[in-house]
PDB file of C-alpha atoms in Angstrom:
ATOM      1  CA  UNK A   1      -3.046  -8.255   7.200  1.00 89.00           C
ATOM      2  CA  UNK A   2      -0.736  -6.783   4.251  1.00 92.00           C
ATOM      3  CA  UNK A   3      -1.580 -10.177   2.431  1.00 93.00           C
ATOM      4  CA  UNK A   4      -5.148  -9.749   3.215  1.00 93.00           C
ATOM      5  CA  UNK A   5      -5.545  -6.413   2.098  1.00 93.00           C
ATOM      6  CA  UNK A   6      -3.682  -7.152  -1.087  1.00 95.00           C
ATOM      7  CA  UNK A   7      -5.922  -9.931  -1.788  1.00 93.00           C
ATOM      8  CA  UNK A   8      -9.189  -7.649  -1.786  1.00 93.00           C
ATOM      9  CA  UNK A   9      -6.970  -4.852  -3.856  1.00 94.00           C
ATOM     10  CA  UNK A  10      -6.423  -7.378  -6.520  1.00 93.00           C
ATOM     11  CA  UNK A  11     -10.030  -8.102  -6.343  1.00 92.00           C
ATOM     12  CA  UNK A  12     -11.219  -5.412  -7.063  1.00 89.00           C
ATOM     13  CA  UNK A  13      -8.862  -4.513  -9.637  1.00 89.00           C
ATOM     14  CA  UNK A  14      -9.150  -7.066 -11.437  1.00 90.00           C
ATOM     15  CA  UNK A  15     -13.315  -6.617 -11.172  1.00 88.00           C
ATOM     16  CA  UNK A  16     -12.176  -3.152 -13.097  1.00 85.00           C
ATOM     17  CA  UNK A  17      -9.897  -4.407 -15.705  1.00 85.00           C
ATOM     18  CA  UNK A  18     -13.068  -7.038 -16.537  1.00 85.00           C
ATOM     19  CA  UNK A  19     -15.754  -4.416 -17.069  1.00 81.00           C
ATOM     20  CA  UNK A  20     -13.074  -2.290 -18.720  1.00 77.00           C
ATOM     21  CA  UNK A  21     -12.808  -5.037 -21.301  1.00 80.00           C
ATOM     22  CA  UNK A  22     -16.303  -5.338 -21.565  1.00 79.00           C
ATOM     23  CA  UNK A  23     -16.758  -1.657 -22.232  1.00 75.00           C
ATOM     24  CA  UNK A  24     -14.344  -2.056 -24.434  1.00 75.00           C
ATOM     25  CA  UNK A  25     -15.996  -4.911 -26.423  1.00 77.00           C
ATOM     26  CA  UNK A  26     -18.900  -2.546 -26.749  1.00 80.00           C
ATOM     27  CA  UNK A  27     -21.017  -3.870 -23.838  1.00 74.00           C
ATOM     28  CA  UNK A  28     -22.964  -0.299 -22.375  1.00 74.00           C
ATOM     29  CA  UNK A  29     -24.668  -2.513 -19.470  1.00 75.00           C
ATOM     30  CA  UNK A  30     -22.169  -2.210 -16.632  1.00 66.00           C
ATOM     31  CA  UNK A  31     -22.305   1.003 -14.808  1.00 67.00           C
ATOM     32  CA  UNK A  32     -19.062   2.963 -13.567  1.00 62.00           C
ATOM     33  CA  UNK A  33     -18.404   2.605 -10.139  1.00 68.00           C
ATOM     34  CA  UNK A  34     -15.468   4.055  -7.571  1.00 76.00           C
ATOM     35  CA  UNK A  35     -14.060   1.028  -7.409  1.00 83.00           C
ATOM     36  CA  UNK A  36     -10.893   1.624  -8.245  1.00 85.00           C
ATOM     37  CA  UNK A  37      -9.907   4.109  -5.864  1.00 86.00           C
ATOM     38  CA  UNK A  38     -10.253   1.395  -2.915  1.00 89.00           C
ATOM     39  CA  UNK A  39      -8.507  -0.839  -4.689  1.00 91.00           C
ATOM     40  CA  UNK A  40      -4.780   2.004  -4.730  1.00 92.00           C
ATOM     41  CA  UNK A  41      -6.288   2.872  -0.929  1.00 93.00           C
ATOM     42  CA  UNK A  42      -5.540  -1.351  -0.152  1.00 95.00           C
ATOM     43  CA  UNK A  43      -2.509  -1.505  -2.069  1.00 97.00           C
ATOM     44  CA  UNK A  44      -1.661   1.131  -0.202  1.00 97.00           C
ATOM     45  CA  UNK A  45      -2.669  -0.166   2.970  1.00 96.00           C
ATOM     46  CA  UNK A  46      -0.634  -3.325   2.199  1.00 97.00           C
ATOM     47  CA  UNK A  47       2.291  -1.509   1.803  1.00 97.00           C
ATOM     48  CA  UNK A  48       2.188   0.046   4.959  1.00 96.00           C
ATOM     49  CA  UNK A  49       1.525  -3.183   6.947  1.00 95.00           C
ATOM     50  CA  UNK A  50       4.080  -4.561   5.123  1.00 96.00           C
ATOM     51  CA  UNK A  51       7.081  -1.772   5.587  1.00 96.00           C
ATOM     52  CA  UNK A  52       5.775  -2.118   9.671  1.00 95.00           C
ATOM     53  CA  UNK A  53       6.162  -5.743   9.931  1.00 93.00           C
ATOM     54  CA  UNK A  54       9.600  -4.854   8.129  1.00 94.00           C
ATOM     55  CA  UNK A  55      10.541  -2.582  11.028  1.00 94.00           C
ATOM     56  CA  UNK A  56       8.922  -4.608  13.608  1.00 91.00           C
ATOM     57  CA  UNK A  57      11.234  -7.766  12.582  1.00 89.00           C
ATOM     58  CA  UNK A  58      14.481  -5.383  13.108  1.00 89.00           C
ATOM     59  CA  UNK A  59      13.208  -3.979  16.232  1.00 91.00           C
ATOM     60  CA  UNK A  60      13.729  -0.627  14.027  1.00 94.00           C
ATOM     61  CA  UNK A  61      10.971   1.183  15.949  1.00 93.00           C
ATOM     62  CA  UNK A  62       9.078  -0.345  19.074  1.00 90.00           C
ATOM     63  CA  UNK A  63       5.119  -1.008  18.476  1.00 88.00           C
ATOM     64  CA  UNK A  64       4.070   2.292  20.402  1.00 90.00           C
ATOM     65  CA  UNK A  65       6.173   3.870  18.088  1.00 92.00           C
ATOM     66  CA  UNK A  66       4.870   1.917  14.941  1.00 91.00           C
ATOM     67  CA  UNK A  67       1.658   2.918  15.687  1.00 88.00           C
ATOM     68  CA  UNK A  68       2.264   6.528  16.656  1.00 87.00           C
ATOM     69  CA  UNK A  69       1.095   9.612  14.307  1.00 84.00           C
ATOM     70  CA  UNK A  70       5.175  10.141  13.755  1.00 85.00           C
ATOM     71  CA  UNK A  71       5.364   6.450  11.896  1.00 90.00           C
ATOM     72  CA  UNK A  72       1.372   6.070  11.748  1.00 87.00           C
ATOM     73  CA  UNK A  73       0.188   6.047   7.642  1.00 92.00           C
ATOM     74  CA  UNK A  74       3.299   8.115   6.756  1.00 94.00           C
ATOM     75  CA  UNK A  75       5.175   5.723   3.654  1.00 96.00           C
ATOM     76  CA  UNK A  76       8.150   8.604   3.206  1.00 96.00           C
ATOM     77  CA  UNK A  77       8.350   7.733   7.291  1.00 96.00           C
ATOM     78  CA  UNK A  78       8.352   3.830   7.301  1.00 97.00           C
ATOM     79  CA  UNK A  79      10.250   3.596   4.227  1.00 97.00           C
ATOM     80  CA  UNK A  80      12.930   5.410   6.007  1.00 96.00           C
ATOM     81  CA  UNK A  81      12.455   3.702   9.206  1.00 96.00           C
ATOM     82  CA  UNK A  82      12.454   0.765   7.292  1.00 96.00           C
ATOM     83  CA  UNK A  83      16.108   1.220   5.730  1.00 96.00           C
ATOM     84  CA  UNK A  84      17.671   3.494   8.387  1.00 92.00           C
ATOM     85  CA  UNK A  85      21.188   2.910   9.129  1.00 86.00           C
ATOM     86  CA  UNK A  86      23.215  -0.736   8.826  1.00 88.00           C
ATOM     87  CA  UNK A  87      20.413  -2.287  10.761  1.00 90.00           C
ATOM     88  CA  UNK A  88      17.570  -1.265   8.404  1.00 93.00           C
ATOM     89  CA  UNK A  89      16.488  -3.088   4.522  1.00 95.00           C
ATOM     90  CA  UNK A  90      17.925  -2.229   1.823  1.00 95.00           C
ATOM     91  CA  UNK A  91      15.303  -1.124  -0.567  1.00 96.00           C
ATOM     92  CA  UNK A  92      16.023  -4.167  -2.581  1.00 96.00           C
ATOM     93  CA  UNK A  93      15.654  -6.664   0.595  1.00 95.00           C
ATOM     94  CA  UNK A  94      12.144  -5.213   0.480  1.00 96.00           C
ATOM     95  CA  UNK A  95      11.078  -6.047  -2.878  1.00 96.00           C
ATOM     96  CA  UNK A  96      10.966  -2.277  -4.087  1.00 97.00           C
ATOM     97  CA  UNK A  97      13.405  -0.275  -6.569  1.00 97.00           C
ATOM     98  CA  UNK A  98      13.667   3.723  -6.916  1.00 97.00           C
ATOM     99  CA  UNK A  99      11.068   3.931  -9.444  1.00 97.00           C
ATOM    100  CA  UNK A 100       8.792   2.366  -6.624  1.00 98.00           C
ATOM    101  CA  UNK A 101       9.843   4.314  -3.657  1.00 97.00           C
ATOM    102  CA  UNK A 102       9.304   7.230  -5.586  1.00 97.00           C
ATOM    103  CA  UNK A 103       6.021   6.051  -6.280  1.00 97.00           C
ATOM    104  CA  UNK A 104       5.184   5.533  -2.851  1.00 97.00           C
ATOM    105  CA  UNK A 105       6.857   9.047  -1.934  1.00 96.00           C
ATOM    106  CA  UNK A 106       4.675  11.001  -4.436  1.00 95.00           C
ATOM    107  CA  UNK A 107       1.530   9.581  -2.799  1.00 94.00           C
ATOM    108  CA  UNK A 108       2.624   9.694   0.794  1.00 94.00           C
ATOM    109  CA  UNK A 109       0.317  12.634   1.627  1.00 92.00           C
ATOM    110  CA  UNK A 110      -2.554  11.597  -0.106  1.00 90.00           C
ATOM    111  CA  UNK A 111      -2.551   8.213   1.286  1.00 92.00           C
ATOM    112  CA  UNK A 112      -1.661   9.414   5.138  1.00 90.00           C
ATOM    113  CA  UNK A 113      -4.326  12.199   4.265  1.00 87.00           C
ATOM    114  CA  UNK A 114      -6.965   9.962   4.335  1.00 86.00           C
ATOM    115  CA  UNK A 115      -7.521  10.713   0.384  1.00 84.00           C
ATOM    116  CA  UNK A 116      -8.070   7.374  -1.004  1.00 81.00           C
ATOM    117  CA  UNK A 117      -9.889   6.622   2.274  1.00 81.00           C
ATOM    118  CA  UNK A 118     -12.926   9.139   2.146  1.00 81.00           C
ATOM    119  CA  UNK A 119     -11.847  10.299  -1.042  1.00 71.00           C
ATOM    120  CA  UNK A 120     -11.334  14.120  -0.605  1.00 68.00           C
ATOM    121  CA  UNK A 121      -9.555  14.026  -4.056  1.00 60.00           C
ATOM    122  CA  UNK A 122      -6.816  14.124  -5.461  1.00 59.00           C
ATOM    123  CA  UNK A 123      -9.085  13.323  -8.206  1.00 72.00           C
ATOM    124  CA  UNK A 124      -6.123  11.557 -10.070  1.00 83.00           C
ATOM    125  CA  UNK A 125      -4.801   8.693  -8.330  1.00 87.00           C
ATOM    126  CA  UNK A 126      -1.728   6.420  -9.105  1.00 92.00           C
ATOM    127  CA  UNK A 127      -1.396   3.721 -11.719  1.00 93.00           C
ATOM    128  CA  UNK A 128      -2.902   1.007  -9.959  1.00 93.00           C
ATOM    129  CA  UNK A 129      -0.970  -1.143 -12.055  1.00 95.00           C
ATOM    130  CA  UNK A 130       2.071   0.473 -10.595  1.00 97.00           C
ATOM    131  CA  UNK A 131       0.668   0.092  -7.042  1.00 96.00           C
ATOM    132  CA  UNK A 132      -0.275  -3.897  -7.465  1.00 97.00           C
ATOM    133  CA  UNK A 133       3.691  -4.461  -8.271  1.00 98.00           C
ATOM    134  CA  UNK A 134       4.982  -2.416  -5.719  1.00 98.00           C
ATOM    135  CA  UNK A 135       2.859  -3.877  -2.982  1.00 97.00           C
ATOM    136  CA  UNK A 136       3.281  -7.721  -4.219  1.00 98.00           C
ATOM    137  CA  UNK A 137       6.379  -7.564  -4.326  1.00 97.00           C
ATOM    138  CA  UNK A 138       6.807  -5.797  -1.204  1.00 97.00           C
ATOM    139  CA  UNK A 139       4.210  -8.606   0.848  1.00 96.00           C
ATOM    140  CA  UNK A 140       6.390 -10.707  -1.130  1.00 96.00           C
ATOM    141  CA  UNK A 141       9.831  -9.799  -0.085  1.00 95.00           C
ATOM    142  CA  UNK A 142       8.401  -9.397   3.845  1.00 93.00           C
ATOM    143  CA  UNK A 143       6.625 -12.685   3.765  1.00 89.00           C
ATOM    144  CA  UNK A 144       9.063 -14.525   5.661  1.00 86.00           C
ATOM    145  CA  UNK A 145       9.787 -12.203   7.748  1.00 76.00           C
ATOM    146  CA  UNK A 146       6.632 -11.537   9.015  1.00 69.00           C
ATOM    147  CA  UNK A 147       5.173 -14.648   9.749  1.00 67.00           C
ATOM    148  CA  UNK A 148       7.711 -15.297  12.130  1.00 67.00           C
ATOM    149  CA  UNK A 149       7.039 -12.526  14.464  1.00 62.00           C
ATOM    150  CA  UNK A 150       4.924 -12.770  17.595  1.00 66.00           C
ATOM    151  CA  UNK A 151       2.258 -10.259  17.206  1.00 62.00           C
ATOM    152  CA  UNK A 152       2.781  -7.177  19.178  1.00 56.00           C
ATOM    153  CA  UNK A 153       1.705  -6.791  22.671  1.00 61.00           C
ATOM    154  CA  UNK A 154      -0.893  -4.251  22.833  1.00 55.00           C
TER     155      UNK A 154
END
């Protein structure tokens, strides 16, 4: 699912980057659209299936747990989760850097807010640039771990 939902991210950023060009070659046709706020709200969403499949792999936190408003859509919570201890990632094992987790940690609230979902605001959002790194290389770097799990009982 963190694959899937960075697939339709890069879709539709990359949908935005080709009318951007287009406005920029002085085509006035295309209309503006909110497009690009689902697009962070999937990179997003990407990341967070991706830090849980993290945790799930090193039993870090049991699926109840994963799934609990504690862990839920909370990045600042996962990422910790996700590197607690001698047993958890180290921030490089999951494709992300300081710059990154900082990232992610600015936009925690937002994101587990629901913002980019029903857009309540913040009316500025995040590079998406930024966020299509950060969440490649995190689906990246959790790739093989995830695709060796057995799905969680629900």
């Amino acid at each position: 699912m963190a694959k899937a939902n960075l697939d339709a991210a890069n879709t539709c950023f990359s949908d935005c980057q080709r009318r951007d060009q287009e406005f920029a070659a002085g085509n006035r046709e295309g209309q503006a659209t909110f497009q690009m706020i689902p697009a962070v709200f999937l990179y997003f969403r990407a990341i967070e299936l991706a830090l849980k499949a993290a945790i799930r792999e090193r039993n870090l936190a049991t699926p109840g747990q994963i799934r609990s408003r504690a862990l839920g859509h909370d990045l600042i919570a996962l990422i910790e989760r996700a590197t607690v201890g001698t047993v958890g990632f180290t921030l490089a094992e999951l494709g992300m850097n300081q710059p990154a987790k900082d990232l992610l940690e600015r936009w925690s609230e937002d994101y587990g807010s629901k913002s980019f979902e029903y857009h309540f605001g913040p009316w500025d959002i995040p590079n998406p640039g930024d966020c299509q790194q950060i969440a490649a290389s995190l689906v990246e770097a959790v790739k093989p771990i995830a695709i060796t799990l057995n799905p969680p009982e629900l």
